[in-house]
CSV table of C-alpha atoms and ligand atoms in Angstrom, one decimal:
chain,number,residue,atom,x,y,z
A,83,UNK,CA,4.7,6.4,14.9
A,84,UNK,CA,7.7,6.9,13.1
A,85,UNK,CA,7.3,9.4,10.4
A,86,UNK,CA,4.7,12.3,10.1
A,87,UNK,CA,4.5,13.1,6.1
A,88,UNK,CA,1.8,11.9,4.0
A,89,UNK,CA,1.5,8.6,5.5
A,90,UNK,CA,2.0,9.9,8.9
A,91,UNK,CA,-0.9,12.2,8.4
A,92,UNK,CA,-3.3,9.5,7.0
A,93,UNK,CA,-2.3,7.0,10.1
A,94,UNK,CA,-2.7,9.8,12.5
A,95,UNK,CA,-6.3,10.5,11.4
A,96,UNK,CA,-7.0,6.8,11.4
A,97,UNK,CA,-5.5,6.3,15.1
A,98,UNK,CA,-7.8,9.4,16.1
A,99,UNK,CA,-11.2,8.0,14.6
A,100,UNK,CA,-10.8,4.3,15.0
A,101,UNK,CA,-12.3,4.0,18.5
A,102,UNK,CA,-14.9,6.7,17.3
A,103,UNK,CA,-16.3,4.7,14.5
A,104,UNK,CA,-15.7,0.9,15.9
A,105,UNK,CA,-16.5,-0.2,19.3
A,106,UNK,CA,-13.3,-1.9,20.1
A,107,UNK,CA,-11.6,-4.1,23.0
A,108,UNK,CA,-8.9,-1.8,23.1
A,109,UNK,CA,-8.5,2.0,22.6
A,110,UNK,CA,-5.5,3.6,20.8
A,111,UNK,CA,-3.4,6.2,22.8
A,112,UNK,CA,-1.4,8.5,20.2
A,113,UNK,CA,1.6,8.4,22.8
A,114,UNK,CA,4.7,9.3,21.0
A,115,UNK,CA,5.4,10.6,17.1
A,116,UNK,CA,9.1,10.6,16.0
A,117,UNK,CA,10.8,12.5,13.3
A,118,UNK,CA,14.3,13.8,12.3
A,119,UNK,CA,13.6,17.3,12.7
A,120,UNK,CA,12.6,18.6,16.1
A,121,UNK,CA,10.7,21.5,15.3
A,122,UNK,CA,8.7,19.9,12.4
A,123,UNK,CA,7.8,16.9,14.6
A,124,UNK,CA,6.6,19.1,17.1
A,125,UNK,CA,4.5,21.0,15.0
A,126,UNK,CA,3.2,17.5,13.5
A,127,UNK,CA,2.4,16.5,17.0
A,128,UNK,CA,0.3,19.5,17.6
A,129,UNK,CA,-1.5,19.1,14.4
A,130,UNK,CA,-2.1,15.2,14.4
A,131,UNK,CA,-2.7,15.0,17.9
A,132,UNK,CA,0.3,13.2,19.5
A,133,UNK,CA,1.0,13.3,23.2
A,134,UNK,CA,4.8,13.6,22.8
A,135,UNK,CA,7.8,13.8,20.3
A,136,UNK,CA,11.2,12.6,19.7
A,137,UNK,CA,13.8,12.7,17.1
A,138,UNK,CA,15.2,9.2,18.1
A,139,UNK,CA,13.1,6.2,16.6
A,140,UNK,CA,15.0,4.2,19.3
A,141,UNK,CA,13.3,5.7,22.1
A,142,UNK,CA,9.7,4.6,20.5
A,143,UNK,CA,11.2,0.9,20.4
A,144,UNK,CA,12.5,1.2,24.3
A,145,UNK,CA,9.8,2.9,26.1
A,146,UNK,CA,7.9,0.5,27.9
A,147,UNK,CA,4.5,2.3,27.9
A,148,UNK,CA,4.6,1.8,24.1
A,149,UNK,CA,2.7,-1.3,22.6
A,150,UNK,CA,2.4,-0.5,18.6
A,151,UNK,CA,4.9,0.9,16.6
A,152,UNK,CA,3.5,2.3,13.4
A,153,UNK,CA,6.4,2.8,10.6
A,154,UNK,CA,5.2,5.6,8.1
A,155,UNK,CA,8.8,6.5,7.0
A,156,UNK,CA,10.7,6.0,3.5
A,157,UNK,CA,11.5,2.5,2.9
A,158,UNK,CA,15.1,2.6,3.6
A,159,UNK,CA,14.4,2.6,7.3
A,160,UNK,CA,11.3,0.0,7.6
A,161,UNK,CA,13.4,-3.1,8.1
A,162,UNK,CA,15.7,-1.5,10.8
A,163,UNK,CA,13.0,0.2,12.8
A,164,UNK,CA,10.5,-2.8,12.4
A,165,UNK,CA,13.0,-5.6,13.4
A,166,UNK,CA,14.0,-3.6,16.4
A,167,UNK,CA,10.7,-3.1,17.3
A,168,UNK,CA,9.6,-6.7,17.0
A,169,UNK,CA,12.6,-7.8,19.1
A,170,UNK,CA,11.7,-5.2,21.9
A,171,UNK,CA,8.0,-6.9,21.9
A,172,UNK,CA,6.1,-4.1,20.3
A,173,UNK,CA,3.4,-5.0,17.7
A,174,UNK,CA,4.1,-3.5,14.3
A,175,UNK,CA,2.2,-1.8,11.4
A,176,UNK,CA,4.5,-1.1,8.7
A,177,UNK,CA,3.8,0.9,5.5
A,178,UNK,CA,4.1,-0.6,2.0
A,179,UNK,CA,6.2,-1.6,0.2
A,180,UNK,CA,7.3,-3.9,3.1
A,181,UNK,CA,11.1,-3.2,2.1
A,182,UNK,CA,13.5,-1.8,-0.4
A,183,UNK,CA,14.8,-5.5,-1.2
A,184,UNK,CA,13.9,-9.3,-1.0
A,185,UNK,CA,16.6,-9.6,1.6
A,186,UNK,CA,15.3,-6.9,3.9
A,187,UNK,CA,11.9,-8.5,3.6
A,188,UNK,CA,13.1,-11.8,4.4
A,189,UNK,CA,15.0,-10.5,7.6
A,190,UNK,CA,11.6,-8.7,8.5
A,191,UNK,CA,9.7,-11.8,7.9
A,192,UNK,CA,12.1,-13.6,10.2
A,193,UNK,CA,11.7,-11.3,12.9
A,194,UNK,CA,7.9,-11.1,12.8
A,195,UNK,CA,8.0,-15.2,13.1
A,196,UNK,CA,10.1,-14.9,16.1
A,197,UNK,CA,7.9,-12.1,17.7
A,198,UNK,CA,4.6,-14.0,16.7
A,199,UNK,CA,5.8,-16.9,19.2
A,200,UNK,CA,5.5,-14.2,21.8
A,201,UNK,CA,2.0,-13.1,20.8
A,202,UNK,CA,3.2,-10.1,18.9
A,203,UNK,CA,1.5,-9.1,15.7
A,204,UNK,CA,2.7,-7.6,12.7
A,205,UNK,CA,1.0,-6.4,9.5
A,206,UNK,CA,1.9,-4.4,6.2
A,207,UNK,CA,0.0,-1.4,5.3
A,208,UNK,CA,-1.8,-2.2,1.9
A,209,UNK,CA,-4.8,0.1,2.5
A,210,UNK,CA,-6.7,-0.5,-0.5
A,211,UNK,CA,-7.6,-4.2,0.5
A,212,UNK,CA,-9.7,-2.5,3.2
A,213,UNK,CA,-11.8,-0.3,0.9
A,214,UNK,CA,-15.2,-1.6,1.5
A,215,UNK,CA,-15.8,-2.1,-2.6
A,216,UNK,CA,-12.6,-4.1,-2.8
A,217,UNK,CA,-13.5,-6.3,0.1
A,218,UNK,CA,-16.8,-6.7,-1.5
A,219,UNK,CA,-15.1,-7.4,-4.7
A,220,UNK,CA,-13.1,-10.4,-3.0
A,221,UNK,CA,-16.3,-11.7,-1.4
A,222,UNK,CA,-18.2,-12.1,-4.5
A,223,UNK,CA,-15.2,-13.8,-6.4
A,224,UNK,CA,-14.6,-16.2,-3.5
A,225,UNK,CA,-18.4,-17.2,-3.4
A,226,UNK,CA,-17.9,-17.9,-7.2
A,227,UNK,CA,-20.3,-15.1,-8.6
A,228,UNK,CA,-18.1,-14.4,-11.6
A,229,UNK,CA,-16.9,-18.2,-12.0
A,230,UNK,CA,-13.3,-19.2,-13.1
A,231,UNK,CA,-10.9,-16.0,-13.3
A,232,UNK,CA,-9.5,-15.6,-16.8
A,233,UNK,CA,-8.3,-11.9,-16.8
A,234,UNK,CA,-6.8,-9.6,-14.3
A,235,UNK,CA,-6.4,-6.1,-15.6
A,236,UNK,CA,-5.0,-3.4,-13.3
A,237,UNK,CA,-3.6,0.3,-13.5
A,238,UNK,CA,-2.5,2.6,-11.0
A,239,UNK,CA,-1.7,5.8,-12.8
A,240,UNK,CA,-0.8,9.4,-11.3
A,241,UNK,CA,0.7,12.3,-13.0
A,242,UNK,CA,2.4,14.3,-10.1
A,243,UNK,CA,6.2,14.5,-11.6
A,244,UNK,CA,5.3,15.0,-15.1
A,245,UNK,CA,6.9,18.2,-14.8
A,246,UNK,CA,10.7,17.9,-15.7
A,247,UNK,CA,11.4,20.8,-13.0
A,248,UNK,CA,9.6,18.7,-9.9
A,249,UNK,CA,12.5,18.2,-7.6
A,250,UNK,CA,14.4,14.9,-6.8
A,251,UNK,CA,12.4,14.0,-3.7
A,252,UNK,CA,13.3,10.8,-1.7
A,253,UNK,CA,10.6,8.6,-4.1
A,254,UNK,CA,12.8,9.2,-6.9
A,255,UNK,CA,15.9,7.9,-5.2
A,256,UNK,CA,16.5,4.1,-5.5
A,257,UNK,CA,18.7,4.3,-2.1
A,258,UNK,CA,15.6,5.7,-0.2
A,259,UNK,CA,12.4,4.1,-1.9
A,260,UNK,CA,13.9,1.1,-3.4
A,261,UNK,CA,12.1,1.5,-6.9
A,262,UNK,CA,9.9,4.3,-8.2
A,263,UNK,CA,6.4,3.8,-9.6
A,264,UNK,CA,6.9,-0.1,-9.6
A,265,UNK,CA,7.1,-0.1,-5.8
A,266,UNK,CA,5.1,2.7,-4.7
A,267,UNK,CA,2.0,2.0,-6.7
A,268,UNK,CA,2.8,-1.0,-8.6
A,269,UNK,CA,2.9,-2.9,-5.3
A,270,UNK,CA,-0.7,-1.7,-4.2
A,271,UNK,CA,-2.3,-3.3,-7.5
A,272,UNK,CA,-0.1,-6.4,-7.2
A,273,UNK,CA,-1.4,-6.9,-3.4
A,274,UNK,CA,-4.9,-5.8,-4.3
A,275,UNK,CA,-5.4,-8.3,-7.2
A,276,UNK,CA,-3.9,-11.2,-5.5
A,277,UNK,CA,-6.2,-10.2,-2.3
A,278,UNK,CA,-9.3,-10.2,-4.4
A,279,UNK,CA,-8.8,-13.2,-6.5
A,280,UNK,CA,-6.9,-15.2,-4.0
A,281,UNK,CA,-4.1,-16.1,-6.7
A,282,UNK,CA,-0.5,-15.3,-6.6
A,283,UNK,CA,1.6,-14.0,-9.4
A,284,UNK,CA,3.8,-16.7,-10.4
A,285,UNK,CA,5.7,-15.2,-13.4
A,286,UNK,CA,6.1,-11.9,-15.1
A,287,UNK,CA,7.6,-10.2,-18.2
A,288,UNK,CA,8.3,-6.3,-17.8
A,289,UNK,CA,9.1,-3.1,-19.0
A,290,UNK,CA,10.5,-0.1,-17.3
A,291,UNK,CA,11.2,3.5,-18.3
A,292,UNK,CA,12.4,6.5,-16.7
A,293,UNK,CA,11.3,9.3,-18.8
A,294,UNK,CA,13.0,12.3,-17.0
A,295,UNK,CA,16.5,11.3,-15.9
A,296,UNK,CA,17.6,14.4,-14.1
A,297,UNK,CA,15.8,16.6,-11.8
A,298,UNK,CA,16.8,19.8,-9.7
A,299,UNK,CA,17.7,18.8,-6.2
A,300,UNK,CA,15.4,19.6,-3.2
A,301,UNK,CA,16.0,19.9,0.4
A,302,UNK,CA,15.1,16.1,0.5
A,303,UNK,CA,17.9,15.2,-2.0
A,304,UNK,CA,20.0,14.8,1.1
A,305,UNK,CA,23.4,13.0,0.5
A,306,UNK,CA,23.3,13.2,-3.2
A,307,UNK,CA,26.3,14.6,-5.0
A,308,UNK,CA,25.0,17.7,-6.9
A,309,UNK,CA,26.2,17.6,-10.5
A,310,UNK,CA,25.7,21.7,-10.3
A,311,UNK,CA,25.1,23.2,-13.8
A,312,UNK,CA,26.8,26.3,-15.1
A,313,UNK,CA,27.2,28.1,-12.2
A,314,UNK,CA,23.6,29.9,-11.8
A,315,UNK,CA,21.6,26.9,-13.1
A,316,UNK,CA,20.0,24.9,-10.0
A,317,UNK,CA,22.0,21.7,-9.2
A,318,UNK,CA,20.6,18.7,-10.4
A,319,UNK,CA,20.9,15.0,-9.7
A,320,UNK,CA,20.1,11.7,-11.4
A,321,UNK,CA,16.6,10.1,-11.1
A,322,UNK,CA,17.5,6.5,-10.1
A,323,UNK,CA,14.2,5.0,-10.2
A,324,UNK,CA,11.5,3.9,-12.8
A,325,UNK,CA,8.6,6.5,-13.6
A,326,UNK,CA,6.4,3.8,-15.2
A,327,UNK,CA,6.4,-0.2,-15.1
A,328,UNK,CA,4.5,-2.2,-17.3
A,329,UNK,CA,4.2,-6.1,-17.0
A,330,UNK,CA,2.3,-9.3,-18.2
A,331,UNK,CA,1.8,-12.1,-15.4
A,332,UNK,CA,0.5,-15.3,-14.9
A,333,UNK,CA,-1.3,-16.3,-11.7
A,334,UNK,CA,-1.5,-19.6,-10.2
A,335,UNK,CA,-4.8,-20.2,-10.3
A,336,UNK,CA,-4.9,-20.0,-14.2
A,337,UNK,CA,-5.7,-16.4,-14.8
A,338,UNK,CA,-3.4,-14.2,-17.1
A,339,UNK,CA,-2.9,-10.7,-16.3
A,340,UNK,CA,-1.7,-7.0,-17.3
A,341,UNK,CA,-0.3,-4.4,-15.0
A,342,UNK,CA,0.5,-0.7,-15.6
A,343,UNK,CA,2.0,1.6,-12.7
A,344,UNK,CA,2.8,4.9,-14.0
A,345,UNK,CA,3.6,8.4,-12.8
A,346,UNK,CA,3.2,10.2,-16.1
A,347,UNK,CA,-0.2,9.3,-17.2
A,348,UNK,CA,-1.2,13.1,-17.3
A,349,UNK,CA,-4.5,13.7,-16.0
A,350,UNK,CA,-4.8,10.5,-13.9
A,351,UNK,CA,-4.2,11.9,-10.3
A,352,UNK,CA,-4.8,8.5,-8.3
A,353,UNK,CA,-6.2,6.1,-11.0
A,354,UNK,CA,-6.1,2.7,-9.4
A,355,UNK,CA,-8.5,0.7,-11.6
A,356,UNK,CA,-9.0,-3.0,-11.5
A,357,UNK,CA,-11.1,-5.1,-13.9
A,358,UNK,CA,-11.5,-8.9,-13.4
A,359,UNK,CA,-13.2,-11.0,-16.1
A,360,UNK,CA,-14.3,-14.5,-14.9
A,361,UNK,CA,-16.3,-17.2,-16.9
A,362,UNK,CA,-19.6,-15.9,-15.4
A,363,UNK,CA,-19.2,-12.4,-15.2
A,364,UNK,CA,-16.9,-9.2,-14.4
A,365,UNK,CA,-16.2,-6.9,-11.4
A,366,UNK,CA,-14.6,-3.2,-11.9
A,367,UNK,CA,-13.4,-1.2,-9.1
A,368,UNK,CA,-11.9,2.5,-9.6
A,369,UNK,CA,-10.4,4.0,-6.6
A,370,UNK,CA,-11.4,7.6,-8.0
A,371,UNK,CA,-15.0,6.1,-7.4
A,372,UNK,CA,-14.3,4.2,-4.4
A,373,UNK,CA,-17.8,3.8,-3.1
A,374,UNK,CA,-18.9,1.9,-6.3
A,375,UNK,CA,-18.5,-1.6,-7.5
A,376,UNK,CA,-19.3,-2.5,-11.3
A,377,UNK,CA,-20.6,-5.9,-11.5
A,378,UNK,CA,-21.5,-7.6,-14.8
A,379,UNK,CA,-23.6,-10.6,-13.9
A,380,UNK,CA,-24.3,-13.4,-17.0
A,381,UNK,CA,-26.7,-15.0,-14.8
A,382,UNK,CA,-29.0,-12.2,-15.0
A,383,UNK,CA,-31.9,-12.2,-17.8
A,384,UNK,CA,-30.3,-11.2,-21.1
A,385,UNK,CA,-32.5,-8.3,-21.5
A,386,UNK,CA,-31.1,-7.1,-18.2
A,387,UNK,CA,-27.5,-7.7,-18.6
A,388,UNK,CA,-24.8,-4.9,-18.0
A,389,UNK,CA,-22.4,-3.4,-15.6
A,390,UNK,CA,-24.3,-2.6,-12.6
A,391,UNK,CA,-23.1,0.0,-10.6
A,392,UNK,CA,-23.4,-1.0,-6.9
A,393,UNK,CA,-23.4,1.8,-4.4
A,394,UNK,CA,-21.0,0.3,-1.4
A,395,UNK,CA,-22.8,2.0,1.4
A,396,UNK,CA,-25.2,-0.7,3.0
A,397,UNK,CA,-24.8,-1.7,6.5
A,398,UNK,CA,-24.1,-5.3,5.4
A,399,UNK,CA,-21.2,-4.0,2.9
A,400,UNK,CA,-17.6,-4.5,4.8
A,401,UNK,CA,-16.9,-1.7,7.5
A,402,UNK,CA,-19.8,0.4,6.4
A,403,UNK,CA,-22.2,-0.5,9.6
A,404,UNK,CA,-19.6,1.8,11.5
A,405,UNK,CA,-20.4,4.8,9.4
A,406,UNK,CA,-23.6,6.6,7.9
A,407,UNK,CA,-27.1,5.7,6.4
A,408,UNK,CA,-26.8,4.2,3.0
A,409,UNK,CA,-25.7,6.7,0.2
A,410,UNK,CA,-23.6,8.9,2.7
A,411,UNK,CA,-20.3,7.8,1.1
A,412,UNK,CA,-16.8,7.6,2.7
A,413,UNK,CA,-13.3,8.5,1.5
A,414,UNK,CA,-9.6,7.4,1.0
A,415,UNK,CA,-9.0,8.1,4.6
A,416,UNK,CA,-11.5,5.6,5.9
A,417,UNK,CA,-9.5,2.7,4.2
A,418,UNK,CA,-6.6,3.8,7.1
A,419,UNK,CA,-9.4,3.6,10.0
A,420,UNK,CA,-10.3,0.1,8.7
A,421,UNK,CA,-6.6,-0.9,8.8
A,422,UNK,CA,-6.5,0.2,12.1
A,423,UNK,CA,-9.8,-1.5,13.4
A,424,UNK,CA,-8.5,-4.7,12.1
A,425,UNK,CA,-5.1,-4.4,13.5
A,426,UNK,CA,-6.4,-3.2,17.1
A,427,UNK,CA,-9.0,-6.2,17.0
A,428,UNK,CA,-6.0,-8.7,16.0
A,429,UNK,CA,-3.9,-7.6,18.7
A,430,UNK,CA,-7.0,-7.7,21.3
A,431,UNK,CA,-7.9,-11.2,20.3
A,432,UNK,CA,-4.6,-12.5,19.8
A,433,UNK,CA,-5.0,-13.4,16.3
A,434,UNK,CA,-2.5,-12.6,13.1
A,435,UNK,CA,-3.7,-9.5,11.0
A,436,UNK,CA,-3.5,-9.6,7.3
A,437,UNK,CA,-1.6,-8.8,5.2
A,438,UNK,CA,1.4,-10.4,7.3
A,439,UNK,CA,5.0,-9.6,6.7
A,440,UNK,CA,5.1,-13.0,4.7
A,441,UNK,CA,2.0,-11.6,2.4
A,442,UNK,CA,4.3,-8.6,1.8
A,443,UNK,CA,7.4,-10.3,1.1
A,444,UNK,CA,5.7,-12.3,-1.7
A,445,UNK,CA,4.7,-8.9,-3.0
A,446,UNK,CA,8.5,-7.9,-2.6
A,447,UNK,CA,9.3,-11.2,-4.6
A,448,UNK,CA,7.1,-10.1,-7.4
A,449,UNK,CA,8.5,-6.6,-7.5
A,450,UNK,CA,12.0,-8.0,-7.8
A,451,UNK,CA,10.8,-10.3,-10.6
A,452,UNK,CA,9.5,-7.3,-12.6
A,453,UNK,CA,12.7,-5.4,-12.2
A,454,UNK,CA,14.9,-8.3,-13.2
A,455,UNK,CA,12.7,-9.0,-16.1
A,456,UNK,CA,12.9,-5.3,-17.2
A,457,UNK,CA,16.7,-5.2,-16.8
A,458,UNK,CA,17.0,-8.4,-18.9
A,459,UNK,CA,14.9,-7.2,-21.7
A,460,UNK,CA,11.5,-8.2,-20.7
A,461,UNK,CA,12.3,-11.9,-20.7
A,462,UNK,CA,10.0,-14.0,-18.8
A,463,UNK,CA,10.9,-14.2,-15.0
A,464,UNK,CA,9.5,-16.6,-12.5
A,465,UNK,CA,8.5,-15.3,-9.0
A,466,UNK,CA,9.8,-17.6,-6.3
A,467,UNK,CA,7.2,-18.5,-3.8
A,468,UNK,CA,7.5,-16.7,-0.3
A,469,UNK,CA,8.4,-19.4,2.2
A,470,UNK,CA,7.7,-19.0,5.8
A,471,UNK,CA,10.8,-20.9,7.0
A,472,UNK,CA,13.4,-18.3,6.0
A,473,UNK,CA,16.8,-18.3,6.5
A,474,UNK,CA,17.2,-16.0,9.6
B,361,SOE,C1,2.5,8.3,-4.1
B,361,SOE,O1,2.3,7.5,-4.9
B,361,SOE,C2,1.3,7.6,-3.2
B,361,SOE,O2,1.5,8.4,-1.7
B,361,SOE,C3,1.6,6.3,-2.7
B,361,SOE,O3,2.8,6.2,-1.7
B,361,SOE,C4,0.6,5.8,-1.5
B,361,SOE,O4,0.8,4.4,-1.0
B,361,SOE,C5,-0.7,5.8,-2.2
B,361,SOE,O5,-2.0,5.2,-1.6
B,361,SOE,C6,-1.1,7.1,-2.9
B,361,SOE,O6,0.0,7.7,-3.7
């Protein structure tokens, strides 16, 4: 694994638990963790359970006893590491969003296609697809239970940077993160809504905003020219990404949609909520109540109609047979264990896991259309289709 911060910790928990929770044809061995700071990565290895450490990601790619590379770094190094790992014959799991630009994403798709010809698997870490309630939402829609999809309504709201004194961390720097709330949390609701509806976004009209434009530098604000204050004031730097992105969208199955991604929705901690309205019913998922799915079924007797709360803990709910008896709920980290389960299963059975790098390129194309629409004054902007045969 390359990286050991929040996603590194979440993925490590999943690698440690996946073979306990699921009977799989292969076992994950947590062989090598990579980070730039030698003492920090050594501490992370002890804490997270990795056999060895390195400060050079190329060692991860070159060692012939390594089969899988898990990319958990900021977006500015996803392409370089994933492309090298695929060329070295490693299966690759890469965190979302796939890249910081469409061009990088296209290069990753090309590398994945080449590697796939040799049986090498690649997958992008949109983990919310693997929350059982989300997988159940997709099953209900695919089976026609809510009819023709009319509306998609998705928000992903956080508030961790509402304090103007919160420092200029890498997620607030375009050269490191590619974009702000849009790519970090907007990417999740783009992927999740396309996954559950089976429809793709074809066009958007968008607004973005940066509410706090300058912040104190932090140890993470490396490489930034510090515009220092009047001597004793802490040095500050420019925020170069969006704090919030709002957009309208059309999907290729006829649905119309609204999306909102913000880090300034004070009080909302990890407030991902998706409501899908169909011709026969509605479904609602709320990440802060991730074991539940609300289902309004117009086929029910009128006197019984309402948003029924389904507790997604039965053995025949997606992934839940691996865990506990009904009613014993699971958490955020289990979505990563399910992600590793599906990745190991795909590698062992010689199939291609989803979301593929091509699926993730399509998300990147939506992100790019949203950014261009906002830059050009909220003009309607088409999303070009993600094509498999991309220029190498
Ligand atoms: C921060 O917004 C963040 O950690 C995202 O980067 C993750 O993808 C999301 O799952 C939780 O919030």
